[in-house]
Coordinates of C-alpha atoms and ligand atoms in Angstrom, one line a residue:
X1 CA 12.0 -43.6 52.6
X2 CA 8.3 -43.9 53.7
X3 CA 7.3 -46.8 55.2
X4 CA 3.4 -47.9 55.0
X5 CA 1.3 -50.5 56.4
X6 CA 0.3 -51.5 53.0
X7 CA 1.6 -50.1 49.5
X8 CA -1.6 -50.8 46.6
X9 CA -0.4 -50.7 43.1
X10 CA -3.1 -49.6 40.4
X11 CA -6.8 -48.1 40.9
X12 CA -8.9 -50.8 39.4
X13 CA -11.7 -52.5 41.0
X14 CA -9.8 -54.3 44.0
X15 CA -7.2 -51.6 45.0
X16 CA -9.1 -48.4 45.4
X17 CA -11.8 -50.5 47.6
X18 CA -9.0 -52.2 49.6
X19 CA -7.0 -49.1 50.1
X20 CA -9.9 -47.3 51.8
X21 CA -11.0 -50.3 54.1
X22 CA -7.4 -51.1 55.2
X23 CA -7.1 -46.5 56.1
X24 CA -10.6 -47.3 57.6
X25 CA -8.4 -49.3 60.3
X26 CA -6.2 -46.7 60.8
X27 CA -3.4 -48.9 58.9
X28 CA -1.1 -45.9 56.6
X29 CA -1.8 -46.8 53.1
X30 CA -0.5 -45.3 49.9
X31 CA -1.8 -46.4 46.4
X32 CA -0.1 -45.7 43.2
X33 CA -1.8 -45.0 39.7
X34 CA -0.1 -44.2 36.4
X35 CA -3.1 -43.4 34.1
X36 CA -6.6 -42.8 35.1
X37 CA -8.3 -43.3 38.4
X38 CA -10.5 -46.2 38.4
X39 CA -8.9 -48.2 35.8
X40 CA -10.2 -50.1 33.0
X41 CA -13.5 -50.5 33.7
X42 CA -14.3 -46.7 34.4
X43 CA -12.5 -45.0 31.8
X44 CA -12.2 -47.8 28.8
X45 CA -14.3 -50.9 29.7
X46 CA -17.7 -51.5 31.5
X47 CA -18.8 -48.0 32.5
X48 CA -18.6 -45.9 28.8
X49 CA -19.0 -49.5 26.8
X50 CA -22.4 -49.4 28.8
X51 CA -23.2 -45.7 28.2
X52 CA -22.6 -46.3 24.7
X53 CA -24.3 -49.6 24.5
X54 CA -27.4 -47.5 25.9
X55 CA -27.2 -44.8 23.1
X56 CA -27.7 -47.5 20.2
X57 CA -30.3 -49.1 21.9
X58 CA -32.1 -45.7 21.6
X59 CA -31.0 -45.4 17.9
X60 CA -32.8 -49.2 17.8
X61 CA -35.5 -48.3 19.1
X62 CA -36.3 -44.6 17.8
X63 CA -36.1 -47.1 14.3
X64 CA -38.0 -49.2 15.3
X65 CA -40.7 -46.5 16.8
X66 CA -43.6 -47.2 14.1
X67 CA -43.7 -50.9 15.3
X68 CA -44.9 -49.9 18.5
X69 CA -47.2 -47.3 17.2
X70 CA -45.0 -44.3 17.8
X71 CA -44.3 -41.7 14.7
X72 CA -41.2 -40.2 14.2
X73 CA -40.9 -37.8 11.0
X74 CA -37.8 -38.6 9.2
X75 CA -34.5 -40.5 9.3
X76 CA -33.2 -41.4 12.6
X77 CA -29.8 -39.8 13.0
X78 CA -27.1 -40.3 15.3
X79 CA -24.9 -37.3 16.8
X80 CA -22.0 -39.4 17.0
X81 CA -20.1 -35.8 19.4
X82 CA -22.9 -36.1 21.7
X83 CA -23.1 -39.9 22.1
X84 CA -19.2 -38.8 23.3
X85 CA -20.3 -36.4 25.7
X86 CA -23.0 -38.3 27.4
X87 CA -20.5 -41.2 27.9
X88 CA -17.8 -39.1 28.8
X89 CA -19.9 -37.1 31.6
X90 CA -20.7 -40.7 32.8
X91 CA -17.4 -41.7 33.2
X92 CA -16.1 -38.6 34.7
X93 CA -18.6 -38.7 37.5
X94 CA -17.4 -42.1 38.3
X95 CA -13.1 -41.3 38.2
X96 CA -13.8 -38.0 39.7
X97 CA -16.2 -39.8 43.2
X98 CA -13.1 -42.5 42.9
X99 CA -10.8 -39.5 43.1
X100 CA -12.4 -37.7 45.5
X101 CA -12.6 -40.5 47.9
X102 CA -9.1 -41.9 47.5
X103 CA -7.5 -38.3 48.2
X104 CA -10.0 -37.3 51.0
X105 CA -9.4 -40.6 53.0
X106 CA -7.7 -40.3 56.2
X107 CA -4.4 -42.5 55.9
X108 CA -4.4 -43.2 52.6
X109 CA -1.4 -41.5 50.0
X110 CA -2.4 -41.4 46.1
X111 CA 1.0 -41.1 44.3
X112 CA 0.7 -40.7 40.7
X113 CA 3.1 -42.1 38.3
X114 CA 4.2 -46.0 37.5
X115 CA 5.3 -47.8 40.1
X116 CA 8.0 -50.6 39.9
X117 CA 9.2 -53.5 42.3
X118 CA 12.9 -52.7 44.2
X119 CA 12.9 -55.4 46.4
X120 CA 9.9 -57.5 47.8
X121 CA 9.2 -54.7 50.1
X122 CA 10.1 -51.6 48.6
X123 CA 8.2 -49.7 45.5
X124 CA 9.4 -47.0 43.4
X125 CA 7.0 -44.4 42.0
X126 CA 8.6 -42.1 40.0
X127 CA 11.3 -40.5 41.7
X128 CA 10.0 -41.4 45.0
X129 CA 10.7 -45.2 47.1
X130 CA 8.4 -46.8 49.0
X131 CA 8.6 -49.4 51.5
X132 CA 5.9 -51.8 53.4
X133 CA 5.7 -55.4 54.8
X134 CA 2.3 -56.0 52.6
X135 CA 2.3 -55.0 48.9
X136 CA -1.1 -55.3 46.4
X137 CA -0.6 -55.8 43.2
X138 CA -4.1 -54.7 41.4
X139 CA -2.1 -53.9 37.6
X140 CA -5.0 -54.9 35.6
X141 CA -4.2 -55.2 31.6
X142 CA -4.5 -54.3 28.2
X143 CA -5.8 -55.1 24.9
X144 CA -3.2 -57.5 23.1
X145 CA -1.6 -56.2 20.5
X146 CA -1.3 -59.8 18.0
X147 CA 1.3 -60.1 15.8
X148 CA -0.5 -60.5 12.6
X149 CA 1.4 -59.5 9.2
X150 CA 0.8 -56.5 8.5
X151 CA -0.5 -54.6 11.8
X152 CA 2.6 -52.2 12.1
X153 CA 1.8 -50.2 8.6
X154 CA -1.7 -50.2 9.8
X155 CA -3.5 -47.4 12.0
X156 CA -5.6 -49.8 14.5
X157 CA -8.4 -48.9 17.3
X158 CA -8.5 -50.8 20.7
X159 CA -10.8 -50.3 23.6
X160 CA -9.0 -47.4 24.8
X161 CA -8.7 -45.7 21.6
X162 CA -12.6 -45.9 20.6
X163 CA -13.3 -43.9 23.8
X164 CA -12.0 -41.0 21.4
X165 CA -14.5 -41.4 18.7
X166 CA -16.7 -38.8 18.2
X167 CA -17.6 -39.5 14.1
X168 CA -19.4 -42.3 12.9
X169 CA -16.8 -44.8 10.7
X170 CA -17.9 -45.5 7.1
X171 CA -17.0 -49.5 7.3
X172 CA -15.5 -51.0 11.3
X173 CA -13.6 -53.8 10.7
X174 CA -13.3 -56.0 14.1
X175 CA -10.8 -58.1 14.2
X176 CA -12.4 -60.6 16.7
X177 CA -16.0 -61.9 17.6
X178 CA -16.3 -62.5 21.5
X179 CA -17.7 -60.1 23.7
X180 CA -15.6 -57.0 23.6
X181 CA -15.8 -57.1 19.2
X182 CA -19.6 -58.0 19.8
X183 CA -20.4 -55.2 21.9
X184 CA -18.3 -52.6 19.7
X185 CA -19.6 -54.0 16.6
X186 CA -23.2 -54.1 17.6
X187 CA -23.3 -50.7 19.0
X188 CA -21.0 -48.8 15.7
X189 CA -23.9 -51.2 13.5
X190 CA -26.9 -49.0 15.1
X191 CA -24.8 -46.1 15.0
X192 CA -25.4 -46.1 11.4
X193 CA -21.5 -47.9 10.6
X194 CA -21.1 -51.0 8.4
X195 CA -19.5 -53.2 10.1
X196 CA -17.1 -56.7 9.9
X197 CA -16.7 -58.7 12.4
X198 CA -13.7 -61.6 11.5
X199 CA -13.1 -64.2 13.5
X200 CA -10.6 -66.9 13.8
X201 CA -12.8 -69.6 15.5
X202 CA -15.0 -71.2 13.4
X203 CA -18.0 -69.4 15.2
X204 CA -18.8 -65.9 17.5
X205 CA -18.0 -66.1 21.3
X206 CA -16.6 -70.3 20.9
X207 CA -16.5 -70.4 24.8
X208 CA -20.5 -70.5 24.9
X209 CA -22.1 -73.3 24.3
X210 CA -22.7 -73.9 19.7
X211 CA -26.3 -72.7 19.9
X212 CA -26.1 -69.7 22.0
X213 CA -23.1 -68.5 19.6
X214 CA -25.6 -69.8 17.0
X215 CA -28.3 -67.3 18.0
X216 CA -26.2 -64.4 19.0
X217 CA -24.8 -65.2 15.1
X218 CA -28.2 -64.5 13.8
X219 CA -29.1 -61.8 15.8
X220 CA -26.1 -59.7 14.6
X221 CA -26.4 -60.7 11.4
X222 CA -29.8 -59.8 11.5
X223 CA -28.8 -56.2 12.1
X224 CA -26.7 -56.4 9.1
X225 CA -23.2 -56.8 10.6
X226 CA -21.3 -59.5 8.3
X227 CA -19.3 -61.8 10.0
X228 CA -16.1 -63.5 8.7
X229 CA -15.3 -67.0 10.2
X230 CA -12.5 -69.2 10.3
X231 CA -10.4 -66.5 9.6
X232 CA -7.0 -67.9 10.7
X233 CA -4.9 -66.5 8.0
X234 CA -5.9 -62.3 8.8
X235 CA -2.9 -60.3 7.2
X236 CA -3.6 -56.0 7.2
X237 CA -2.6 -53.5 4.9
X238 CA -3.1 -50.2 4.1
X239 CA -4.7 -49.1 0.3
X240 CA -5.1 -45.2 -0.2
X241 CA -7.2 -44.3 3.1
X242 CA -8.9 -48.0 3.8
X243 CA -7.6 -50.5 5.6
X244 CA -7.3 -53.9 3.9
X245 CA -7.7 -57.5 6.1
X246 CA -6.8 -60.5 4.0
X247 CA -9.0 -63.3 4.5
X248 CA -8.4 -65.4 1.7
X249 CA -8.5 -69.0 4.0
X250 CA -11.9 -68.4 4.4
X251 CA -15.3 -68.6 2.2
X252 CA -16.8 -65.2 0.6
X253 CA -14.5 -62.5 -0.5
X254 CA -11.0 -62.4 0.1
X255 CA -10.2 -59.3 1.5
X256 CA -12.6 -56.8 3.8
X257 CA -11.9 -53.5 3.1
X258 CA -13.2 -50.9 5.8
X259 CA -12.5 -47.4 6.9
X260 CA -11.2 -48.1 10.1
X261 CA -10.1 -51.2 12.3
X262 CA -10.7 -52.2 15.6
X263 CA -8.8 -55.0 17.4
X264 CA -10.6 -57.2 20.0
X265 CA -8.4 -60.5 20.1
X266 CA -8.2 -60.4 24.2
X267 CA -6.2 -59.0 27.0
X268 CA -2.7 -59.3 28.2
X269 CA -1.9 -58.3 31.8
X270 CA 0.3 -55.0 33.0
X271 CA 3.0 -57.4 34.5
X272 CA 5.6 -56.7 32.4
X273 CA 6.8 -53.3 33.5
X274 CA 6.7 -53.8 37.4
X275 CA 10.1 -55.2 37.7
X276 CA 8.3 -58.6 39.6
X277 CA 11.7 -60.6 39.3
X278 CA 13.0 -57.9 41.4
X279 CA 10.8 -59.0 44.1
X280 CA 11.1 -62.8 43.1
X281 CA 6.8 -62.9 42.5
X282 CA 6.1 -65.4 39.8
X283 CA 3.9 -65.4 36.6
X284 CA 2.7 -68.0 34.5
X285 CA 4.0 -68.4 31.0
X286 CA 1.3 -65.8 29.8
X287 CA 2.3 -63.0 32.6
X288 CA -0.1 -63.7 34.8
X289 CA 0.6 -63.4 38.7
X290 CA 0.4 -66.7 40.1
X291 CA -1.7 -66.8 43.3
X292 CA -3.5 -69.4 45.9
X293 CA -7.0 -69.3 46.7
X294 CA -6.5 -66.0 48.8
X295 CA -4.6 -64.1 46.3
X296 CA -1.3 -64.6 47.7
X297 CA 1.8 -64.9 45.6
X298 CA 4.7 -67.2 46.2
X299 CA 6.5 -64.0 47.8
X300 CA 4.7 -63.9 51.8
X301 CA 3.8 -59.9 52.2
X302 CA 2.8 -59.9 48.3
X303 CA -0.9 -60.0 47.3
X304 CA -2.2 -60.3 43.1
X305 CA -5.5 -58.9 42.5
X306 CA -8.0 -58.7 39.6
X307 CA -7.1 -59.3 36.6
X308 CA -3.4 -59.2 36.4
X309 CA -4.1 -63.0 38.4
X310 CA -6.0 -64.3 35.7
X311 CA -8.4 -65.8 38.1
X312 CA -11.1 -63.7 36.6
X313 CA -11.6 -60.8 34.0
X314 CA -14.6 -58.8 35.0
X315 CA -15.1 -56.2 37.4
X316 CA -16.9 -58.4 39.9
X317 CA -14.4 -61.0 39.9
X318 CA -11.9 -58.0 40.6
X319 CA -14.0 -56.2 43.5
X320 CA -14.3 -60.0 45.1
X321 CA -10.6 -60.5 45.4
X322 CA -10.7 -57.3 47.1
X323 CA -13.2 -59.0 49.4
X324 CA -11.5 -62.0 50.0
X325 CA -8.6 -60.3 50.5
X326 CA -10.1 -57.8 53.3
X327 CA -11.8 -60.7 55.2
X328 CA -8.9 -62.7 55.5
X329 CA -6.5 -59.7 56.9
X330 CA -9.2 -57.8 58.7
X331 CA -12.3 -60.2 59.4
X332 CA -10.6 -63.7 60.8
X333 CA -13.2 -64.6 58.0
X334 CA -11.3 -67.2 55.2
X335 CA -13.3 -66.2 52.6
X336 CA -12.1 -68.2 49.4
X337 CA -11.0 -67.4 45.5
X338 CA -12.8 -71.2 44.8
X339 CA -16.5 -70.1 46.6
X340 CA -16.8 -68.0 43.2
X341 CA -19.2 -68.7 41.0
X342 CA -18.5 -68.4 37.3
X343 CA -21.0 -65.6 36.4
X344 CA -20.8 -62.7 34.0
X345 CA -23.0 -61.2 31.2
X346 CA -22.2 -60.4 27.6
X347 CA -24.1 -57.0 26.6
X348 CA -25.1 -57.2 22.8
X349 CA -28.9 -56.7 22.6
X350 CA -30.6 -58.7 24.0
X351 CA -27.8 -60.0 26.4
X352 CA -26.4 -63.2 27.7
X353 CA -26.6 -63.7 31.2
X354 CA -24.5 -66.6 31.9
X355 CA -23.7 -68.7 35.5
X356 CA -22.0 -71.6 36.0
X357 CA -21.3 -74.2 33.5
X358 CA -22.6 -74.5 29.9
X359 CA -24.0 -77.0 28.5
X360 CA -21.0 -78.5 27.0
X361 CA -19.3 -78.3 30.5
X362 CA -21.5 -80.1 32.0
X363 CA -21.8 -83.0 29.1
X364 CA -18.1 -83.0 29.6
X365 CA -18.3 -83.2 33.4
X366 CA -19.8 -86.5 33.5
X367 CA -23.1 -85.7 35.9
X368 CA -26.0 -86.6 35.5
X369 CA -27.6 -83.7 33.9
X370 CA -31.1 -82.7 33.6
X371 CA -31.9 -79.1 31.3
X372 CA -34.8 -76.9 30.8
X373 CA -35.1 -74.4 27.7
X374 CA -37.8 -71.6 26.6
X375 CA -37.9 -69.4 23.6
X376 CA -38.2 -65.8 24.6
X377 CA -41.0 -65.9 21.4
X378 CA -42.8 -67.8 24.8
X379 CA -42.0 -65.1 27.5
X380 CA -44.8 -63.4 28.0
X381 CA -42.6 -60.0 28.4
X382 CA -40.2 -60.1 25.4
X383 CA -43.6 -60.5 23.4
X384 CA -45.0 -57.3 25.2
X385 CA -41.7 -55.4 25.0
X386 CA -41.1 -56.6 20.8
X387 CA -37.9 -58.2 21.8
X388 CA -38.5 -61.9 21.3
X389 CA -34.8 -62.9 19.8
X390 CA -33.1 -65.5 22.0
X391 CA -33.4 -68.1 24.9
X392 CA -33.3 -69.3 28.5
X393 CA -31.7 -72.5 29.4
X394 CA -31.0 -74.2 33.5
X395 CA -29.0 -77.2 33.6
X396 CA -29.7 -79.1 37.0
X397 CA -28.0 -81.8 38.4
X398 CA -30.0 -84.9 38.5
X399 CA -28.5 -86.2 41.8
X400 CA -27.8 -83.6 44.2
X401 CA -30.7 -81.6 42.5
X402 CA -28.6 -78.1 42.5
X403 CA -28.2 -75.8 39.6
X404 CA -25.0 -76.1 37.5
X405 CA -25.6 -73.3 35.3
X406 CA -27.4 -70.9 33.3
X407 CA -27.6 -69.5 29.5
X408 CA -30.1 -66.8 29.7
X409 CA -30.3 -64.7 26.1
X410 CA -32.7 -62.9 26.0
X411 CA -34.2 -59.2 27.0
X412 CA -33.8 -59.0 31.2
X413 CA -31.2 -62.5 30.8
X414 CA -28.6 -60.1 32.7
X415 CA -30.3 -59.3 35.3
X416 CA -32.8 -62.5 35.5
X417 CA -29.5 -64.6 36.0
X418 CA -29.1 -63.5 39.6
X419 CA -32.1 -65.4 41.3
X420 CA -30.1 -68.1 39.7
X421 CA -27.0 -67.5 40.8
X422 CA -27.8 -66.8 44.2
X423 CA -29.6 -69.8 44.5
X424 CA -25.9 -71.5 43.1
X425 CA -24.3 -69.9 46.1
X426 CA -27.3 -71.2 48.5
X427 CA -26.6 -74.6 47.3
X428 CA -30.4 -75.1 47.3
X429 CA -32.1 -77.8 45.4
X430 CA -33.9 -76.0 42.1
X431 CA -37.3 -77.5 43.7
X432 CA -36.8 -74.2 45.9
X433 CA -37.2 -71.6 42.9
X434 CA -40.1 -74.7 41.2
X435 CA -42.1 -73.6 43.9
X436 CA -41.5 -69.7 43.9
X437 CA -44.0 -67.7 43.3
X438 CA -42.5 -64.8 40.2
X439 CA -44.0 -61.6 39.1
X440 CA -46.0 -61.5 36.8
X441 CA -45.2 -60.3 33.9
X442 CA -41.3 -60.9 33.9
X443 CA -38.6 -62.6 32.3
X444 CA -37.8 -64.5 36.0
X445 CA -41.4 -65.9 36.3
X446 CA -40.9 -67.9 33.6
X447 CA -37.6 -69.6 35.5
X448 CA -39.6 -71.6 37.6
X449 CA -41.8 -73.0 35.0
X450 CA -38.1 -73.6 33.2
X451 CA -37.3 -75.9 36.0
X452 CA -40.9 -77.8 36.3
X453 CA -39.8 -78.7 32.8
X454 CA -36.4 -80.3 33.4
X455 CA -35.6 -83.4 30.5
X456 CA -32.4 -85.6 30.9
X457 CA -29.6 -84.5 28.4
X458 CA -29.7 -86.6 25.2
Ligands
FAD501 C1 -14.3 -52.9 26.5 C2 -14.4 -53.5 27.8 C3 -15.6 -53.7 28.4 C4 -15.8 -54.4 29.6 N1 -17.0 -54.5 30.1 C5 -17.1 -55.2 31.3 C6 -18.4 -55.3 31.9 O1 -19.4 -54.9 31.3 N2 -18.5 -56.0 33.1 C7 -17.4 -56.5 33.7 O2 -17.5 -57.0 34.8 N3 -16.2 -56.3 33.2 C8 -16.0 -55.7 32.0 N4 -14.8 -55.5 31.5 C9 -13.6 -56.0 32.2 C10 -13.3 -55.0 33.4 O3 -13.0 -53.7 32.9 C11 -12.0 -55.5 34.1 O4 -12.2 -56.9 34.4 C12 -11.7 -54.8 35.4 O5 -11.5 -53.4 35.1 C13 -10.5 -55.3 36.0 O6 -10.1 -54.5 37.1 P1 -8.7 -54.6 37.7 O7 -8.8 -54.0 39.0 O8 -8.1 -55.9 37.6 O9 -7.7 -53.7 36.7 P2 -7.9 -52.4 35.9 O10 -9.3 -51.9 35.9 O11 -7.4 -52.7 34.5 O12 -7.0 -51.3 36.6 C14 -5.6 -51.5 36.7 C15 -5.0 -50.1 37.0 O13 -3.7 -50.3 37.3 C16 -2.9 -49.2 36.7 N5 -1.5 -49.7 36.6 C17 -1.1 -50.7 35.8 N6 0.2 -50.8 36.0 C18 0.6 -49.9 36.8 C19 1.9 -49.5 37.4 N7 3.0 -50.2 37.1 N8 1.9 -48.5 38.2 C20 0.8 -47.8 38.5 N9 -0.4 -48.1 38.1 C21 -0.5 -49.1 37.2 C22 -3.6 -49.0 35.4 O14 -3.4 -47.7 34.9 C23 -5.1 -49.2 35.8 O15 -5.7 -47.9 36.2 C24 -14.6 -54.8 30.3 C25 -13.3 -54.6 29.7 C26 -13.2 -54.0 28.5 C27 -11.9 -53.8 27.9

């Protein structure tokens, strides 16, 4: 049986990266991956959702053209095969560099095929066993599957399946508004597809604060994508070649009927088929590994990473436990899960760039709050640019003068976030950015004058 210094289940965002650090040290590694190289967020999440996201935006704006003075002759069309092929070519580059790396590195063993717990030190893949004294679990997970009546005499689309769709649907039904539906739903829209968006919460994205879900509301619905709320009661079924969703609990017609349907009602993580009891590692009641604040599992020698822990479900969040990890076995450095920062970005157009707490966080947190808001109709940018929808918002505490968090939607919001953020993870008062000077003309100058604005929270 091989033994390894270290055995790395799954080639998301944590394992490849901790794979090739730990061979960097000369430490024998092998790494196991069943599907693709790179994992969700190369093959079926951020990287071709991105690509994609960047062809409708063209489609918006080639329709848009004549407001900025710019003639196109006829209809705009969208070549829904090579929308496919840019994205795919984009994704491909990125697995095949994640490839290359993994199989050139000195040390390091890529074994392809599903791995599964023996014992708490021993792996199998396939038909061959594996054993180390340090084991990464790095699993990732998968679109939930609910069990609504109805779904199992209906064809449905997930994340992973819409990577294969090279035709533009007639009507997309979404079965869920928060950001994976809104993204999907956004782009098919400017594709040219009607789409449906139902939700069960009473509004879009609930875990933002009312008027940001509010605005985001309008700006879909601006684009002509109808949106079903409240939906609690969603039954499916199939009638001739549409697909029927039963929404009778909720105002406006009963039933959306659509062409094809798309489910985007959360994750679940890839702990059920790794035989964890076998190596006595523990989940919570929802699968999730259970770790402390340096990823460790209850079973010394066993490490959770990304999101299979369920300490965090974005790329970022999964390359950081790979950090923590790294500097706490390599570095004598105990970087910690709690120094995150809660920070991520949804990417409808314009996007949300969010850090820290919302606004009804902190309300509920009991601080002393101070906020400061803008219109992007008053960003000097977004004006130039014809992209005015949305809005900036800082919440400051009033005491220790910090930054709590940040709602920026708005064009630039994801990117504008950061001088935010990194002013979070300074721990500096927000007098530091008041006083910055900004270029001129951006959506981050306006921050500053943001903060020289601050009110107390009604
Ligand atoms: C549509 C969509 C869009 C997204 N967009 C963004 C975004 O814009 N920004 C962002 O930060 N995040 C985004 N995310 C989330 C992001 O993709 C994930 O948070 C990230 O990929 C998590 O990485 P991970 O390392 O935990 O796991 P994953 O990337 O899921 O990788 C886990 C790997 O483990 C493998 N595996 C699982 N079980 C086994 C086994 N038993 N044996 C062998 N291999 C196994 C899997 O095949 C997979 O390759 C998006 C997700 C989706 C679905």
């Amino acid at each position: 049986m091989p033994d390894y210094d270290a055995i790395i289940i799954g080639t998301g965002q944590a394992g490849p990266s901790l794979a090739l650090r730990l061979a960097s040290v000369g430490m024998k590694v092998a790494i196991a991956e069943r599907k693709s190289i790179g994992g969700t967020c190369v093959n079926t999440g951020c990287t071709p959702t991105k690509a994609l996201v960047a062809s409708a935006y063209a489609a918006q704006i080639a329709r848009r053209a004549a407001e900025f003075g710019v003639a196109i002759a006829g209809d705009i069309g969208v070549d829904m095969k090579r929308v496919k092929t840019r994205k795919d070519a984009i994704v491909e580059q990125s697995r095949n560099g994640l490839t290359a790396a993994l199989e050139n590195a000195a040390h390091c063993i890529l074994y392809r095929g599903h791995a599964r717990f023996v014992s708490p030190r021993e792996v199998e893949v396939g038909t061959e066993r594996l054993r180390s004294e340090r084991i990464f679990v790095n699993v990732g997970g998968r679109a939930l599957v609910p069990p609504m009546p109805g779904i199992d005499q209906v064809p449905y689309l997930t994340n992973s399946s819409m990577m294969e769709v090279d035709f533009l649907p007639r009507h997309l039904v979404i079965i869920g508004g928060s950001y994976i539906g809104l993204e999907f739903g956004q782009m098919y829209r400017r594709f040219g597809s009607e789409v449906t968006i139902v939700e069960m919460a009473p509004r879009l994205v609930a875990r933002e604060d009312e008027d940001v879900s509010a605005a985001i509301t309008q700006i879909v619905e601006r684009e002509g994508i109808k949106v079903r709320l409240n939906a609690e009661c969603i039954t499916l079924a199939k009638r001739g070649d549409d697909i029927v969703a039963g929404v009778d609990c909720t105002e406006g017609t009963p039933e959306v009927v659509g062409s094809h349907l798309l489910l985007a009602v959360g994750r679940r993580p890839n702990t059920d088929d790794l035989d964890l009891d076998k190596a006595g590692v523990r989940c919570d009641a929802r699968g999730y590994v259970e770790v402390d604040d340096q990823l460790r599992t209850n079973v010394p020698g066993i490490w959770a990473l990304g999101d299979c822990n369920g300490r965090g479900a974005f790329t970022h969040t999964a390359y950081n436990d790979f950090e923590i990890v790294a500097a706490n076995l390599l570095d004598h450095n105990p970087r910690r899960l709690s120094d995150r920062i809660v920070a991520y970005a949804l990417y409808v157009d314009p996007p949300l760039g969010r850090a820290g707490m919302t606004l009804a966080e902190a309300r509920k947190s009991g601080r002393k709050v101070l906020v400061g808001e803008r219109s992007m109709t008053r960003v000097a940018r977004a004006i130039e640019k014809g992209e005015t929808q949305g809005f900036m918002r800082i919440l400051v505490d009033g005491d220790t003068k910090q930054i709590l968090g940040a709602s920026l939607l708005g064009t630039g919001g994801d990117e504008a976030v950061h001088s935010i953020l990194d002013l979070m993870y300074a721990k500096a008062p927000y007098t530091v950015m008041q006083r910055a000077v900004h270029i001129h003309p951006t959506v981050s100058e306006l921050l500053p004058t943001i903060l020289g604005d601050l009110k107390p929270l009604g």
